[in-house]
Short mmCIF file of C-alpha atoms and ligand atoms in Angstrom, two decimals:
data_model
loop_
_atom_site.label_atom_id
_atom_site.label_comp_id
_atom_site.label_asym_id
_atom_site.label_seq_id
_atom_site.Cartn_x
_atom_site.Cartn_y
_atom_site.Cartn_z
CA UNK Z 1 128.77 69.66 83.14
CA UNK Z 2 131.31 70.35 80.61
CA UNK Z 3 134.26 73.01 81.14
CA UNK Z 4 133.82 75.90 79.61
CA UNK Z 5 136.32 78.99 79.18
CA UNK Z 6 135.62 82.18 78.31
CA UNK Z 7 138.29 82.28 75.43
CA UNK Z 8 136.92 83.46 72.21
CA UNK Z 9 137.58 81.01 69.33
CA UNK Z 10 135.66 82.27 66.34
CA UNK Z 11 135.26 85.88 66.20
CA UNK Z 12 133.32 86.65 63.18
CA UNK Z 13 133.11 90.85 62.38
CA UNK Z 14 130.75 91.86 59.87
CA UNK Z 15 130.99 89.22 57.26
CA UNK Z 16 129.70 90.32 53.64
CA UNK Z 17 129.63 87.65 50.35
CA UNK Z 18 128.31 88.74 47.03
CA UNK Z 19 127.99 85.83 44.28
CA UNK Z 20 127.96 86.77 40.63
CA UNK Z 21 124.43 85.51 39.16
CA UNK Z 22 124.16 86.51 34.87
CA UNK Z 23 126.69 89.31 35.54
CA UNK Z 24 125.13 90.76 38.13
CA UNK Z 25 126.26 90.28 42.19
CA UNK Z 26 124.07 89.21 44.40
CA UNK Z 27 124.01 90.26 48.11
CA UNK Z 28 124.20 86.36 50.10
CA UNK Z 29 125.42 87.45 53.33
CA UNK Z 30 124.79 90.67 55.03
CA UNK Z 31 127.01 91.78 58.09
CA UNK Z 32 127.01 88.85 59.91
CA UNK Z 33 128.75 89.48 62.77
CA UNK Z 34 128.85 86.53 66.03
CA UNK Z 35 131.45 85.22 68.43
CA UNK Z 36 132.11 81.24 69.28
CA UNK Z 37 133.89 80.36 72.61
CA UNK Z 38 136.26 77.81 73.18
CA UNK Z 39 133.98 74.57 73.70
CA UNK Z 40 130.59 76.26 72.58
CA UNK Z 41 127.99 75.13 70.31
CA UNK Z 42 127.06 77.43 68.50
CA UNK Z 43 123.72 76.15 66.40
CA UNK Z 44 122.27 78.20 62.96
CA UNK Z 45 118.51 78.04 61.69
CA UNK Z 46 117.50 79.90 58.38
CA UNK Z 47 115.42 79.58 55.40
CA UNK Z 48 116.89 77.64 52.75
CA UNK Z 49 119.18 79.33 50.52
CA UNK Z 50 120.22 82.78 53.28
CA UNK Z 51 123.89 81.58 53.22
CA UNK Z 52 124.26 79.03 56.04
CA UNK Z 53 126.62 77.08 53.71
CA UNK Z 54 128.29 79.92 52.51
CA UNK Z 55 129.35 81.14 55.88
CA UNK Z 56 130.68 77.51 56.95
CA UNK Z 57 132.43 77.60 53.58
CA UNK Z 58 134.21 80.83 54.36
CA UNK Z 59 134.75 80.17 58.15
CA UNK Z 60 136.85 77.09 56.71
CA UNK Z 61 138.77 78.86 53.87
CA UNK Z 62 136.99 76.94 51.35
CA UNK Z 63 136.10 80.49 49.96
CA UNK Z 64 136.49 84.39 50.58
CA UNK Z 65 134.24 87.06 51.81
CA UNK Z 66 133.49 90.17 50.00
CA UNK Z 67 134.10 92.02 53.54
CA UNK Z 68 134.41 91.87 57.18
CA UNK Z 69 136.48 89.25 58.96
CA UNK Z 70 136.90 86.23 60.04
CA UNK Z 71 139.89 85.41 63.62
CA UNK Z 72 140.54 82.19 64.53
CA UNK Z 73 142.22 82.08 67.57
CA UNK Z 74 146.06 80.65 67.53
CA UNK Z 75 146.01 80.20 63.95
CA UNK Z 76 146.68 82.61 60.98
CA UNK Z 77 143.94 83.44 58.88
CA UNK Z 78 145.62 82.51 55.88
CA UNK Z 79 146.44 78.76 57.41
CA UNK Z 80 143.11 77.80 58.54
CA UNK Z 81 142.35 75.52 55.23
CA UNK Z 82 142.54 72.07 56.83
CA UNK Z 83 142.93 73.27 60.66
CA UNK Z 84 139.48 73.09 60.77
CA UNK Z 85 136.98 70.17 60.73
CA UNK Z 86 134.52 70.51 58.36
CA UNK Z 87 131.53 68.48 57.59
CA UNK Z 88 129.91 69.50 54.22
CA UNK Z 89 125.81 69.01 53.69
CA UNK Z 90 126.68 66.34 51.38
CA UNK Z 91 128.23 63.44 53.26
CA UNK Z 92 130.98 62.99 50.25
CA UNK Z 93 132.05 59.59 50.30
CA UNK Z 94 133.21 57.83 47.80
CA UNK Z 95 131.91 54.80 46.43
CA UNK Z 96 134.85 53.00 45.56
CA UNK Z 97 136.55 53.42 49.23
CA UNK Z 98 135.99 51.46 51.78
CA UNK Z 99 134.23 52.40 55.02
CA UNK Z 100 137.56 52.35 56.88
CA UNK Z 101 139.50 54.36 53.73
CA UNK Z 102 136.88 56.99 53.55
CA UNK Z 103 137.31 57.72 57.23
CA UNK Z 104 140.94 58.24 57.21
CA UNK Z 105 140.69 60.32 53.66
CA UNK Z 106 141.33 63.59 55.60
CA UNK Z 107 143.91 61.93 57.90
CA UNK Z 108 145.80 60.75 54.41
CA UNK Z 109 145.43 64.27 52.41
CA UNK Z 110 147.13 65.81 55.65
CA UNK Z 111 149.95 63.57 54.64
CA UNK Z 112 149.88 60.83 57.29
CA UNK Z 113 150.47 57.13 56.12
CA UNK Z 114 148.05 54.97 55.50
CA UNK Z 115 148.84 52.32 58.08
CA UNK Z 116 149.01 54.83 60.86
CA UNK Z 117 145.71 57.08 59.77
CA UNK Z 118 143.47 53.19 59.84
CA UNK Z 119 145.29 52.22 63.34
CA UNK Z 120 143.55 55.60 64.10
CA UNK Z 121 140.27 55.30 62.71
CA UNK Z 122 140.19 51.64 64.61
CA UNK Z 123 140.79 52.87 67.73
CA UNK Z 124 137.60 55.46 67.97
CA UNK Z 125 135.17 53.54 65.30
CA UNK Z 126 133.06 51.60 68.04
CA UNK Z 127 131.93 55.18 69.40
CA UNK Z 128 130.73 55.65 65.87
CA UNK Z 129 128.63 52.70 65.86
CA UNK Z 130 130.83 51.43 62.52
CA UNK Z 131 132.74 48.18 64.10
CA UNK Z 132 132.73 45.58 61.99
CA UNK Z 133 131.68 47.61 58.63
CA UNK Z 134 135.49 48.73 58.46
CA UNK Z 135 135.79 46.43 54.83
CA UNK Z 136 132.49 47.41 53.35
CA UNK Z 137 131.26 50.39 50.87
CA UNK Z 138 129.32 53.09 51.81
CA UNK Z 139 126.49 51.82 49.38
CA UNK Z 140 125.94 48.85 51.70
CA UNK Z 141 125.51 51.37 54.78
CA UNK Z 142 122.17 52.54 56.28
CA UNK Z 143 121.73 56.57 55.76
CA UNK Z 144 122.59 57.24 59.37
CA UNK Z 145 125.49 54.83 59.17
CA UNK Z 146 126.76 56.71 56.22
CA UNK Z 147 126.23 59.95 58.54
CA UNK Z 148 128.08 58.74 60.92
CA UNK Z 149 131.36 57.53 59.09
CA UNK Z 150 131.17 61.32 57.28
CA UNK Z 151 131.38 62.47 60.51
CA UNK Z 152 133.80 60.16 62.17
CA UNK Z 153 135.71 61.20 59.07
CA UNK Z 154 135.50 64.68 60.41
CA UNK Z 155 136.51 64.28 63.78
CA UNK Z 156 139.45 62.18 62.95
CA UNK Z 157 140.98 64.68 61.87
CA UNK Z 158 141.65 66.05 65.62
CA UNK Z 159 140.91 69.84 65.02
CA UNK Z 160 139.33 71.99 67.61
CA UNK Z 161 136.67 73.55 65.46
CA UNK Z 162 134.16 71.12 64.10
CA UNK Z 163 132.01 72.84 61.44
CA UNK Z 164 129.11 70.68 60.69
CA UNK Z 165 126.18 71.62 58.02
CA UNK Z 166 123.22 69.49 58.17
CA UNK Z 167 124.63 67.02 60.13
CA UNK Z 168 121.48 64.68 59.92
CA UNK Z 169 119.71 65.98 57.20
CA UNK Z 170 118.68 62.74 55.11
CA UNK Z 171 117.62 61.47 58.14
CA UNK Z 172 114.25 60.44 60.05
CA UNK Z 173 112.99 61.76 62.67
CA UNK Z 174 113.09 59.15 64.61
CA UNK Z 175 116.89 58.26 63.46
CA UNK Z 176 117.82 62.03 63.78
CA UNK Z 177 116.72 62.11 67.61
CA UNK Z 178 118.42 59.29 68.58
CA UNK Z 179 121.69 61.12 66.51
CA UNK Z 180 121.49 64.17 68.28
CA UNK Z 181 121.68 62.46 71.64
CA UNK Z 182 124.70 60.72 70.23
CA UNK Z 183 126.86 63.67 69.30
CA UNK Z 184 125.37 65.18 72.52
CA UNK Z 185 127.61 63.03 74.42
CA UNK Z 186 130.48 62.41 71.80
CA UNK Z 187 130.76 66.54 72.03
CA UNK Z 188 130.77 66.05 76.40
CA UNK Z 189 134.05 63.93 75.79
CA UNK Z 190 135.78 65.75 73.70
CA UNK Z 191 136.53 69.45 74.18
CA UNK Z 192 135.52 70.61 70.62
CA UNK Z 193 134.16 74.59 69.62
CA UNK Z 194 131.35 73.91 67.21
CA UNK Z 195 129.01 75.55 64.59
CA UNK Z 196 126.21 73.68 63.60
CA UNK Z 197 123.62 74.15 60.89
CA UNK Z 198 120.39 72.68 60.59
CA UNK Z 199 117.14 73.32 59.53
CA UNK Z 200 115.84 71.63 62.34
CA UNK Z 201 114.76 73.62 65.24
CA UNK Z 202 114.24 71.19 67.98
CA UNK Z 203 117.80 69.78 67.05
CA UNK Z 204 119.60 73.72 67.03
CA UNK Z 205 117.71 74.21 70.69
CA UNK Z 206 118.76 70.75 71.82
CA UNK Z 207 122.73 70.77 71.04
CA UNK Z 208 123.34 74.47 70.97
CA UNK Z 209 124.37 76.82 74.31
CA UNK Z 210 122.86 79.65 71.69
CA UNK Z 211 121.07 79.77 68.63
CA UNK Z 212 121.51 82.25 65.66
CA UNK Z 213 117.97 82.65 63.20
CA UNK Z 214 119.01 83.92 59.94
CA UNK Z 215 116.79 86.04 57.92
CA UNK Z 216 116.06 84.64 54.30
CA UNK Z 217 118.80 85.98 51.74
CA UNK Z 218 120.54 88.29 52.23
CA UNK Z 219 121.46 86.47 55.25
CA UNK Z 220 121.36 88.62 58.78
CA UNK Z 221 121.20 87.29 62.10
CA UNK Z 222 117.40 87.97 62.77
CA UNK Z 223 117.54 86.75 66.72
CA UNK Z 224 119.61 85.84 68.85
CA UNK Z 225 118.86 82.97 71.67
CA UNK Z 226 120.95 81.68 74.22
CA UNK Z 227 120.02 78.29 75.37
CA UNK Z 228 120.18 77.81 79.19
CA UNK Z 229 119.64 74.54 79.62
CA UNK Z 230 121.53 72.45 81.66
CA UNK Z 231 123.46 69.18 80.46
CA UNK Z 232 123.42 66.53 79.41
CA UNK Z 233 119.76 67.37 78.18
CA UNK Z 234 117.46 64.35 77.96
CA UNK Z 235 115.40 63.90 75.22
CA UNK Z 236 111.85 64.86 77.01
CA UNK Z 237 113.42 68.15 77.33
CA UNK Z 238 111.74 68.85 73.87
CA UNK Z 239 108.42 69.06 75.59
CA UNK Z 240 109.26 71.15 78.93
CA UNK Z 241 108.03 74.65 79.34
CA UNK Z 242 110.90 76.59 78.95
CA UNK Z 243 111.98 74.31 75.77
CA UNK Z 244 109.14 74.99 73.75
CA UNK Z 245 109.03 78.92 74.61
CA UNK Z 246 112.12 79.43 73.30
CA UNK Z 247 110.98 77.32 70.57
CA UNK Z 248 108.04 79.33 69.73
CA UNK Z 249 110.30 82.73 69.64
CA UNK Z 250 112.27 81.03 67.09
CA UNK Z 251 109.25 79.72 65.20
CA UNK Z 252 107.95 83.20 65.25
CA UNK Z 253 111.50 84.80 64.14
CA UNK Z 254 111.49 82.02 61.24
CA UNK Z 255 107.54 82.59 59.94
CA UNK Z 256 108.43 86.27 59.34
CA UNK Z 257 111.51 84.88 57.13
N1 ATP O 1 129.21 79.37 43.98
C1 ATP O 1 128.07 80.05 43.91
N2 ATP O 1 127.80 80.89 42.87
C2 ATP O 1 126.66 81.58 42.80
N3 ATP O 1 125.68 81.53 43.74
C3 ATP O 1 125.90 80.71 44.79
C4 ATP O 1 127.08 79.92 44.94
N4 ATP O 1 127.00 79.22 46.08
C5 ATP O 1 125.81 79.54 46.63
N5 ATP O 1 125.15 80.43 45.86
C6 ATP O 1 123.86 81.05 46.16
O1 ATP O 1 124.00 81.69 47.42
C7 ATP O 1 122.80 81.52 48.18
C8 ATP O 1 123.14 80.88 49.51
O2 ATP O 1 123.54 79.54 49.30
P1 ATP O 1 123.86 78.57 50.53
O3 ATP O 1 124.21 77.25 49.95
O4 ATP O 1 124.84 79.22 51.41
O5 ATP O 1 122.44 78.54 51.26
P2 ATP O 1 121.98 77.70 52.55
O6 ATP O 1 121.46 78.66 53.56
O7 ATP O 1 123.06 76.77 52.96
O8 ATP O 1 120.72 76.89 51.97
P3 ATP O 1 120.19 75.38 52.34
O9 ATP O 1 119.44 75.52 53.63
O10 ATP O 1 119.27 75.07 51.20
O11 ATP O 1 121.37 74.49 52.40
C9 ATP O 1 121.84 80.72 47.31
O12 ATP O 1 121.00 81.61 46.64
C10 ATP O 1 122.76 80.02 46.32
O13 ATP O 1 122.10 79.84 45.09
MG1 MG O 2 123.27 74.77 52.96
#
């Protein structure tokens, strides 16, 4: 079983985002308010379009909300662009750099040299399932494979907080099930706080130590589950009693969405 501390990492009070649609602002986030501990997964379920992205986007510093607040524990709120590890819903690579390149892109925008940000990538790409694809472009890689360098990209770049939307979204089932198990065990090595979105509800109850419905927009945290299963889970856990009553409370949460 992993260590866990009861140090808050990600304290999020009352978060409020308005966009401007034709002139007129629209409400995308309402008061979310939720706390992250050090080395918690923290999973997110909502209909499409309640602000999932939004509020990784602002948790990052890729934007700003309207109100509330966002603490980050040991680093200023105005320094968190690029202390945190973010994973976008689009995987982002880019065609014309190779598999190994587009894994150390983040390494390389922080400013480290080239040489030393592949030596890197090397050393951790076998747990990543990429060895031996270092040379090639991401058009020649399977959909998972191109998953999996987006998110090696991510975790290169060494931050505590790993923000990851849709992590296996253009995947199969079948594919995504055997990806879940995988980050399972990458997250029991590595002492990483996460938030992870998906739409998929077996995969939030799976990874997560709690699980956050959002209503549809404006997004509110609708329920509220904490996941007390022990690790590491094995994949039949999906069909166990306790597994699919949670399930169903979600299910029920979500079909009133
Ligand atoms: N830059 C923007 N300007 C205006 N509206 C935006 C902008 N970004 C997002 N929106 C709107 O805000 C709402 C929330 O978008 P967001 O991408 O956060 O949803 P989501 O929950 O991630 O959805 P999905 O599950 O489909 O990924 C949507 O209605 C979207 O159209
Ligand atoms: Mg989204």
């Amino acid at each position: 079983m992993k260590n866990k501390n009861s140090n808050t990492k990600i304290q999020l009070k009352s978060i409020s985002k308005y966009f401007k649609v034709e002139g007129r602002n629209k409400l995308v986030l309402d008061r979310v308010s939720f706390d992250v501990k050090e080395g918690e997964l923290v999973g997110i379920v909502g209909p499409s379009g309640c602000g999932k992205s939004t509020l990784l986007n602002i948790i990052a510093g890729l934007i700003e909300q309207d109100k509330g607040a966002v603490k980050i524990s040991a680093i200023p709120w105005e320094k968190r662009l690029g202390r945190i590890s973010y994973m976008q819903q689009k995987d982002l690579l880019f065609p014309w750099r190779s598999v190994l390149d587009n894994a150390i892109l983040g390494l390389e925008i922080n400013g480290m040299f080239r040489d030393d940000a592949r030596q890197k990538a090397i050393g951790i790409i076998d747990t990543f399932g990429l060895r031996g694809f270092e040379n090639q472009y991401p058009f020649t890689l399977s959909g998972g494979m191109r998953q999996r360098l987006a998110f090696l990209r991510t975790v290169l770049l060494d931050q505590d907080i790993l923000l990851l939307d849709e992590p296996f979204g253009a995947l199969d089932n079948f594919t995504r099930v055997k990806m879940r198990e995988w980050l399972q065990s990458l997250w029991e090595s590595f002492n990483k706080t996460i938030i992870l979105v998906t739409h998929d509800i077996d995969e939030a109850l799976f990874l997560s130590d709690r699980v956050y419905v959002f209503s549809k927009r404006p997004g509110r945290i609708a329920l509220e589950q904490v996941v007390n299963l022990k690790r590491p889970r094995d994949r039949k856990i999906v069909i166990s009693q306790r597994f699919m009553k949670m399930k169903k409370r979600l299910l029920e949460r979500l079909f009133y969405e």
